[in-house]
Amino acid sequence: MKRVWLVLGLLLLIAARPVAAHELRPAYLDMHEAAPHQFTVLWKVPAIGEMRLALDLRLPSDCVSKAEPTTSIEGGAYLERWSTDCKGGLKGKTISINGLSSTMTDVLAHIVYADGVTEIARLKADSPSFVVAGQQTTWDVAYTYLVLGVDHIMSGFDHLLFVLALIILIHDLRRLIKTVTAFTVAHSITLAGAALGYFSLPQKPVEAAIALSIAFVASEILKSEPKQLRLSEKYPWAVAFTFGLLHGFGFAGALKEIGLPQSDVPMALLTFNLGVEVGQLMFIGAVLTLLAAARRVLRIMPYLARSAAAYAIGMTATFWLIARLAAFGN
C-alpha cells in the first residue's frame, strides 16, 4: 500500500493538538454526598501555570457552602474543593457552567449519592447546564459511557498516532486487521483489570512509555525494506498486543478519573471500551479511505512520503516523551 503526502497533513494536525490540549481537556465537577443533602465538591478547570479557563460553576441557589473553597494548581489544572449543604437535595435542580459557550472544552459532571447511585452528565458549549435527575437507568449509563469512550479515543492523540503508525507499517489489509484486533484485545484486558482495581501502574510512567512505543514503531517503518520483512512486519500482532497492554493502562487512567457507577459497573466498563473501539475503527476507516482516494491522484515518491511520515511520527513521539519525562518532577 503506497503512503502519500496526505499522511503528513494528518500528522501535522495530530502533532499540533497538544498546543491546544489545555483548552480541549474537559473541566471536571465531582460531587459526593457525604451525608443527606451534604456534598463534598471538587471543581477542576484546565490551566496553564497560574492562568485557567474562565469557567465558573453555578450550583442551585439553595446550596450553601460551609466554608471558603481551598484552591490549588495541580497537574495543569486549577482545583477548588469545598463542602456544601443543598437544602432538599439536588434532584430536579439545575447545575450550570458560566463561560462554557466561549471555550472549546466540555465539562464532565460526576455525582455520587449516599446510596451508591452515580449520575454522569456532559455539559457542552451549546448545553452549559443540566437538570439533576437523581438517578440513571442502565441504558442512560450505557449511552453516557459509550460516548465518553468515543470522545476519549478521539482526543487521545498519542493512541491515534500509534494506530496511524501501524497502518503505515503494515502493507497487507488482512494482517492489519489481525494487528488491530490484537491491539484491541490487549488494551481491553488492562483497561478492565486496572479499572476494576486488580492491578495498576503509575500514570506518568505509563504515558511516557506510550510515547516511547510510538517512537519504536516509527523507527521500524524507517528500517523496513520492500523485499525483506522485519520481525515487526512479520509478526505485527505481537508488537501491537505488547504495546496494547500498555495503552490499556492509559485508557484506564481516564476511566478512573471519570469513575464507574457502583450500580452498573459491568455495563459502564463494557460500553466505555466499546466506545473506544468505535472511535478507533472510525479513525482507521477515515485514514484508509483518505489514503485510497489519494493514491489515485498522488503516485509520486511513495517511499519518500513513507519515510517523511515516519520521521514526523517519531519526532512527535519523542517530543511527547521528553515532555512527559520532564513532568516526573512535578
Tab-separated table of C-alpha atoms in Angstrom:
chain	number	residue	atom	x	y	z
A	1	MET	CA	0.000	0.000	0.000
A	2	LYS	CA	1.555	3.288	-1.060
A	3	ARG	CA	1.635	6.038	1.536
A	4	VAL	CA	1.122	9.548	0.232
A	5	TRP	CA	1.706	13.077	1.397
A	6	LEU	CA	-1.791	13.285	2.796
A	7	VAL	CA	-0.453	11.326	5.763
A	8	LEU	CA	1.802	14.260	6.591
A	9	GLY	CA	-1.117	16.659	6.759
A	10	LEU	CA	-2.906	14.316	9.136
A	11	LEU	CA	0.243	14.037	11.230
A	12	LEU	CA	0.605	17.808	11.431
A	13	LEU	CA	-2.959	18.089	12.703
A	14	ILE	CA	-2.336	15.449	15.363
A	15	ALA	CA	1.033	16.884	16.375
A	16	ALA	CA	-0.398	20.381	16.685
A	17	ARG	CA	-3.150	19.314	19.072
A	18	PRO	CA	-1.030	19.264	22.249
A	19	VAL	CA	-0.541	23.019	21.850
A	20	ALA	CA	-4.253	23.489	22.445
A	21	ALA	CA	-4.665	20.486	24.669
A	22	HIS	CA	-5.127	22.509	27.846
A	23	GLU	CA	-8.279	24.041	26.470
A	24	LEU	CA	-9.547	20.845	24.893
A	25	ARG	CA	-9.234	18.788	28.075
A	26	PRO	CA	-12.604	18.673	29.824
A	27	ALA	CA	-13.269	20.502	33.051
A	28	TYR	CA	-14.476	18.220	35.818
A	29	LEU	CA	-17.100	18.511	38.549
A	30	ASP	CA	-17.094	15.806	41.205
A	31	MET	CA	-19.732	15.796	43.966
A	32	HIS	CA	-20.031	13.129	46.671
A	33	GLU	CA	-22.929	13.022	49.114
A	34	ALA	CA	-21.243	12.588	52.497
A	35	ALA	CA	-24.490	12.961	54.468
A	36	PRO	CA	-28.123	13.590	53.460
A	37	HIS	CA	-28.104	16.648	51.165
A	38	GLN	CA	-24.482	17.464	52.096
A	39	PHE	CA	-21.889	17.186	49.343
A	40	THR	CA	-18.127	17.461	49.051
A	41	VAL	CA	-17.301	19.317	45.842
A	42	LEU	CA	-14.251	19.195	43.565
A	43	TRP	CA	-14.191	21.690	40.703
A	44	LYS	CA	-11.306	21.148	38.270
A	45	VAL	CA	-10.568	23.524	35.382
A	46	PRO	CA	-7.757	23.203	32.767
A	47	ALA	CA	-4.947	25.692	33.433
A	48	ILE	CA	-1.560	26.748	32.090
A	49	GLY	CA	0.572	27.872	35.002
A	50	GLU	CA	-1.495	30.319	37.023
A	51	MET	CA	-3.862	31.011	34.115
A	52	ARG	CA	-7.048	28.956	33.954
A	53	LEU	CA	-10.056	28.802	31.673
A	54	ALA	CA	-12.729	31.304	32.619
A	55	LEU	CA	-15.289	28.722	33.676
A	56	ASP	CA	-17.419	29.274	36.764
A	57	LEU	CA	-19.568	26.644	38.428
A	58	ARG	CA	-23.109	27.605	39.411
A	59	LEU	CA	-24.807	25.239	41.855
A	60	PRO	CA	-28.515	25.609	42.756
A	61	SER	CA	-29.217	28.731	44.810
A	62	ASP	CA	-30.157	26.735	47.925
A	63	CYS	CA	-26.725	25.053	48.045
A	64	VAL	CA	-24.857	26.892	50.804
A	65	SER	CA	-21.099	26.482	51.205
A	66	LYS	CA	-19.892	25.671	54.702
A	67	ALA	CA	-16.550	27.444	54.217
A	68	GLU	CA	-14.444	29.214	51.607
A	69	PRO	CA	-13.088	26.829	48.941
A	70	THR	CA	-9.469	25.701	49.150
A	71	THR	CA	-7.647	26.247	45.845
A	72	SER	CA	-4.551	24.757	44.240
A	73	ILE	CA	-2.813	24.207	40.895
A	74	GLU	CA	-2.084	20.535	40.253
A	75	GLY	CA	-1.064	18.724	37.068
A	76	GLY	CA	-2.053	21.501	34.666
A	77	ALA	CA	-5.395	22.174	36.329
A	78	TYR	CA	-6.918	24.686	38.748
A	79	LEU	CA	-8.743	22.939	41.597
A	80	GLU	CA	-11.296	24.159	44.114
A	81	ARG	CA	-12.527	21.975	46.991
A	82	TRP	CA	-15.298	22.726	49.446
A	83	SER	CA	-18.399	21.303	51.156
A	84	THR	CA	-21.932	22.464	50.564
A	85	ASP	CA	-25.355	21.849	52.084
A	86	CYS	CA	-28.088	21.659	49.424
A	87	LYS	CA	-31.456	22.009	51.118
A	88	GLY	CA	-33.834	19.366	49.797
A	89	GLY	CA	-31.082	17.666	47.790
A	90	LEU	CA	-30.084	18.129	44.145
A	91	LYS	CA	-32.791	16.169	42.350
A	92	GLY	CA	-34.774	18.328	39.922
A	93	LYS	CA	-32.419	21.301	40.307
A	94	THR	CA	-30.131	22.907	37.743
A	95	ILE	CA	-26.335	22.968	37.680
A	96	SER	CA	-24.771	25.282	35.108
A	97	ILE	CA	-21.354	26.490	33.944
A	98	ASN	CA	-20.816	30.154	33.128
A	99	GLY	CA	-18.366	30.869	30.301
A	100	LEU	CA	-18.643	27.450	28.691
A	101	SER	CA	-20.050	28.796	25.414
A	102	SER	CA	-16.840	30.771	24.741
A	103	THR	CA	-14.423	27.820	25.105
A	104	MET	CA	-13.629	24.670	23.121
A	105	THR	CA	-13.844	22.370	26.115
A	106	ASP	CA	-16.599	20.317	27.731
A	107	VAL	CA	-17.431	19.746	31.377
A	108	LEU	CA	-17.902	16.299	32.838
A	109	ALA	CA	-20.155	16.260	35.899
A	110	HIS	CA	-19.929	13.246	38.215
A	111	ILE	CA	-22.324	12.997	41.167
A	112	VAL	CA	-22.210	10.101	43.647
A	113	TYR	CA	-25.126	9.801	46.085
A	114	ALA	CA	-25.018	8.285	49.557
A	115	ASP	CA	-26.851	5.149	48.367
A	116	GLY	CA	-24.155	4.442	45.746
A	117	VAL	CA	-26.138	5.708	42.753
A	118	THR	CA	-23.928	7.612	40.288
A	119	GLU	CA	-25.020	10.226	37.791
A	120	ILE	CA	-22.836	11.383	34.888
A	121	ALA	CA	-23.544	14.371	32.643
A	122	ARG	CA	-21.632	16.147	29.889
A	123	LEU	CA	-22.061	19.888	29.527
A	124	LYS	CA	-21.050	21.481	26.225
A	125	ALA	CA	-20.959	24.960	24.717
A	126	ASP	CA	-24.493	24.543	23.344
A	127	SER	CA	-25.808	22.948	26.553
A	128	PRO	CA	-23.994	24.548	29.516
A	129	SER	CA	-26.481	23.346	32.138
A	130	PHE	CA	-28.369	20.212	33.145
A	131	VAL	CA	-31.188	19.268	35.475
A	132	VAL	CA	-30.091	16.713	38.070
A	133	ALA	CA	-32.101	13.513	37.668
A	134	GLY	CA	-31.014	11.903	40.926
A	135	GLN	CA	-30.625	8.541	39.192
A	136	GLN	CA	-29.798	6.994	35.827
A	137	THR	CA	-31.202	3.940	34.077
A	138	THR	CA	-28.867	1.224	32.810
A	139	TRP	CA	-29.377	2.487	29.260
A	140	ASP	CA	-28.561	6.046	30.328
A	141	VAL	CA	-25.311	4.753	31.806
A	142	ALA	CA	-24.572	2.705	28.676
A	143	TYR	CA	-25.070	5.656	26.334
A	144	THR	CA	-23.101	8.051	28.522
A	145	TYR	CA	-20.072	5.760	28.806
A	146	LEU	CA	-20.209	4.802	25.122
A	147	VAL	CA	-19.956	8.476	24.168
A	148	LEU	CA	-17.219	9.039	26.745
A	149	GLY	CA	-15.235	6.163	25.219
A	150	VAL	CA	-15.536	7.603	21.709
A	151	ASP	CA	-14.611	11.070	22.956
A	152	HIS	CA	-11.605	9.736	24.847
A	153	ILE	CA	-10.033	7.898	21.902
A	154	MET	CA	-10.742	10.792	19.537
A	155	SER	CA	-8.927	13.183	21.870
A	156	GLY	CA	-6.223	10.630	22.730
A	157	PHE	CA	-3.778	11.802	20.076
A	158	ASP	CA	-0.984	9.518	21.258
A	159	HIS	CA	-3.188	6.433	20.866
A	160	LEU	CA	-4.312	7.580	17.408
A	161	LEU	CA	-0.724	8.255	16.368
A	162	PHE	CA	0.245	4.709	17.387
A	163	VAL	CA	-2.593	3.284	15.282
A	164	LEU	CA	-1.561	5.512	12.359
A	165	ALA	CA	1.994	4.205	12.623
A	166	LEU	CA	0.663	0.625	12.463
A	167	ILE	CA	-1.324	1.473	9.331
A	168	ILE	CA	1.820	2.806	7.633
A	169	LEU	CA	3.988	-0.114	8.770
A	170	ILE	CA	1.637	-2.874	7.603
A	171	HIS	CA	1.002	-3.218	3.861
A	172	ASP	CA	-1.436	-6.133	3.888
A	173	LEU	CA	-5.031	-5.370	4.873
A	174	ARG	CA	-5.624	-8.822	6.387
A	175	ARG	CA	-2.500	-8.516	8.520
A	176	LEU	CA	-3.566	-5.013	9.536
A	177	ILE	CA	-6.951	-6.325	10.728
A	178	LYS	CA	-5.236	-9.040	12.792
A	179	THR	CA	-2.850	-6.478	14.258
A	180	VAL	CA	-5.578	-4.022	15.232
A	181	THR	CA	-7.565	-6.908	16.751
A	182	ALA	CA	-4.548	-7.883	18.867
A	183	PHE	CA	-4.161	-4.260	19.981
A	184	THR	CA	-7.855	-4.147	20.895
A	185	VAL	CA	-7.773	-7.397	22.894
A	186	ALA	CA	-4.650	-6.317	24.780
A	187	HIS	CA	-5.809	-2.883	25.847
A	188	SER	CA	-9.239	-4.268	26.738
A	189	ILE	CA	-7.548	-6.651	29.206
A	190	THR	CA	-5.564	-3.976	31.028
A	191	LEU	CA	-8.377	-1.418	30.811
A	192	ALA	CA	-10.771	-3.793	32.570
A	193	GLY	CA	-8.234	-5.054	35.098
A	194	ALA	CA	-6.953	-1.612	36.058
A	195	ALA	CA	-10.415	-0.019	36.161
A	196	LEU	CA	-11.639	-2.768	38.489
A	197	GLY	CA	-8.585	-2.414	40.726
A	198	TYR	CA	-6.948	-5.789	40.072
A	199	PHE	CA	-3.642	-4.169	39.070
A	200	SER	CA	-2.280	-0.705	38.333
A	201	LEU	CA	0.743	1.275	37.167
A	202	PRO	CA	1.686	4.911	37.906
A	203	GLN	CA	0.119	7.115	35.245
A	204	LYS	CA	3.107	9.341	34.388
A	205	PRO	CA	5.492	6.461	33.563
A	206	VAL	CA	2.702	4.829	31.540
A	207	GLU	CA	2.222	7.978	29.462
A	208	ALA	CA	5.980	8.241	28.863
A	209	ALA	CA	6.148	4.574	27.823
A	210	ILE	CA	3.219	5.092	25.415
A	211	ALA	CA	5.184	7.863	23.702
A	212	LEU	CA	8.184	5.526	23.525
A	213	SER	CA	6.021	2.817	21.901
A	214	ILE	CA	5.056	5.258	19.144
A	215	ALA	CA	8.699	6.169	18.543
A	216	PHE	CA	9.576	2.459	18.313
A	217	VAL	CA	7.001	1.766	15.584
A	218	ALA	CA	8.173	4.890	13.708
A	219	SER	CA	11.743	3.555	13.759
A	220	GLU	CA	10.512	0.200	12.437
A	221	ILE	CA	8.897	1.993	9.489
A	222	LEU	CA	12.225	3.637	8.626
A	223	LYS	CA	14.146	0.350	8.877
A	224	SER	CA	11.734	-1.670	6.750
A	225	GLU	CA	12.750	-2.809	3.259
A	226	PRO	CA	10.403	-3.774	0.402
A	227	LYS	CA	11.731	-7.326	-0.075
A	228	GLN	CA	12.865	-8.130	3.451
A	229	LEU	CA	10.267	-8.040	6.187
A	230	ARG	CA	11.442	-7.208	9.680
A	231	LEU	CA	10.203	-9.149	12.693
A	232	SER	CA	7.753	-6.327	13.495
A	233	GLU	CA	6.309	-6.677	9.976
A	234	LYS	CA	6.153	-10.485	10.046
A	235	TYR	CA	4.507	-10.563	13.477
A	236	PRO	CA	2.989	-7.097	13.934
A	237	TRP	CA	0.224	-8.572	16.082
A	238	ALA	CA	2.821	-9.425	18.748
A	239	VAL	CA	4.092	-5.839	18.809
A	240	ALA	CA	0.543	-4.482	18.867
A	241	PHE	CA	-0.518	-6.842	21.653
A	242	THR	CA	2.506	-5.991	23.816
A	243	PHE	CA	2.077	-2.256	23.461
A	244	GLY	CA	-1.700	-2.609	23.627
A	245	LEU	CA	-1.370	-3.818	27.217
A	246	LEU	CA	0.459	-0.583	27.958
A	247	HIS	CA	-2.071	1.627	26.166
A	248	GLY	CA	-4.854	-0.035	28.164
A	249	PHE	CA	-3.387	1.455	31.336
A	250	GLY	CA	-3.619	4.843	29.650
A	251	PHE	CA	-7.317	4.340	28.910
A	252	ALA	CA	-7.851	3.121	32.470
A	253	GLY	CA	-6.343	6.335	33.847
A	254	ALA	CA	-9.047	8.366	32.143
A	255	LEU	CA	-11.775	5.974	33.239
A	256	LYS	CA	-10.593	6.097	36.856
A	257	GLU	CA	-10.880	9.881	36.799
A	258	ILE	CA	-14.423	9.632	35.465
A	259	GLY	CA	-15.348	6.866	37.886
A	260	LEU	CA	-17.599	3.847	37.473
A	261	PRO	CA	-21.203	3.807	38.747
A	262	GLN	CA	-21.412	1.276	41.568
A	263	SER	CA	-24.810	0.069	40.417
A	264	ASP	CA	-23.786	-0.580	36.776
A	265	VAL	CA	-20.051	-1.302	36.754
A	266	PRO	CA	-20.121	-4.083	34.083
A	267	MET	CA	-22.303	-2.059	31.720
A	268	ALA	CA	-20.246	1.128	32.138
A	269	LEU	CA	-16.963	-0.717	31.632
A	270	LEU	CA	-18.256	-2.611	28.595
A	271	THR	CA	-19.737	0.423	26.862
A	272	PHE	CA	-16.713	2.650	27.582
A	273	ASN	CA	-14.497	0.013	25.964
A	274	LEU	CA	-16.924	-0.319	23.047
A	275	GLY	CA	-16.818	3.447	22.643
A	276	VAL	CA	-13.018	3.333	22.478
A	277	GLU	CA	-13.247	0.642	19.783
A	278	VAL	CA	-15.893	2.522	17.801
A	279	GLY	CA	-13.718	5.639	17.807
A	280	GLN	CA	-10.649	3.624	16.840
A	281	LEU	CA	-12.452	1.961	13.928
A	282	MET	CA	-13.784	5.333	12.775
A	283	PHE	CA	-10.230	6.685	12.732
A	284	ILE	CA	-8.833	3.664	10.861
A	285	GLY	CA	-11.656	3.810	8.323
A	286	ALA	CA	-11.094	7.519	7.745
A	287	VAL	CA	-7.326	7.090	7.264
A	288	LEU	CA	-7.697	4.144	4.858
A	289	THR	CA	-10.375	5.990	2.879
A	290	LEU	CA	-8.203	9.087	2.544
A	291	LEU	CA	-5.191	7.031	1.503
A	292	ALA	CA	-7.227	5.078	-1.050
A	293	ALA	CA	-8.557	8.294	-2.569
A	294	ALA	CA	-5.160	9.979	-2.588
A	295	ARG	CA	-3.409	7.062	-4.322
A	296	ARG	CA	-5.333	7.812	-7.496
A	297	VAL	CA	-4.025	11.361	-7.574
A	298	LEU	CA	-0.606	11.219	-5.916
A	299	ARG	CA	1.594	8.397	-7.180
A	300	ILE	CA	4.970	10.118	-6.914
A	301	MET	CA	7.691	9.437	-4.342
A	302	PRO	CA	5.777	6.853	-2.253
A	303	TYR	CA	8.868	5.786	-0.292
A	304	LEU	CA	9.874	9.368	0.436
A	305	ALA	CA	6.358	10.058	1.688
A	306	ARG	CA	6.518	6.941	3.887
A	307	SER	CA	9.869	7.989	5.359
A	308	ALA	CA	8.715	11.562	5.910
A	309	ALA	CA	5.621	10.279	7.709
A	310	ALA	CA	7.769	8.035	9.911
A	311	TYR	CA	10.078	10.926	10.820
A	312	ALA	CA	7.086	13.130	11.645
A	313	ILE	CA	5.605	10.422	13.868
A	314	GLY	CA	8.945	9.750	15.549
A	315	MET	CA	9.679	13.416	16.233
A	316	THR	CA	6.220	13.988	17.661
A	317	ALA	CA	6.514	10.928	19.894
A	318	THR	CA	9.996	11.987	21.037
A	319	PHE	CA	8.706	15.444	21.905
A	320	TRP	CA	5.930	13.882	23.984
A	321	LEU	CA	8.408	11.508	25.629
A	322	ILE	CA	10.711	14.349	26.713
A	323	ALA	CA	7.791	16.451	27.964
A	324	ARG	CA	6.370	13.531	29.948
A	325	LEU	CA	9.717	12.609	31.442
A	326	ALA	CA	10.182	16.244	32.464
A	327	ALA	CA	6.768	16.110	34.197
A	328	PHE	CA	8.008	13.399	36.586
A	329	GLY	CA	9.297	16.049	38.973
A	330	ASN	CA	6.021	17.973	39.090
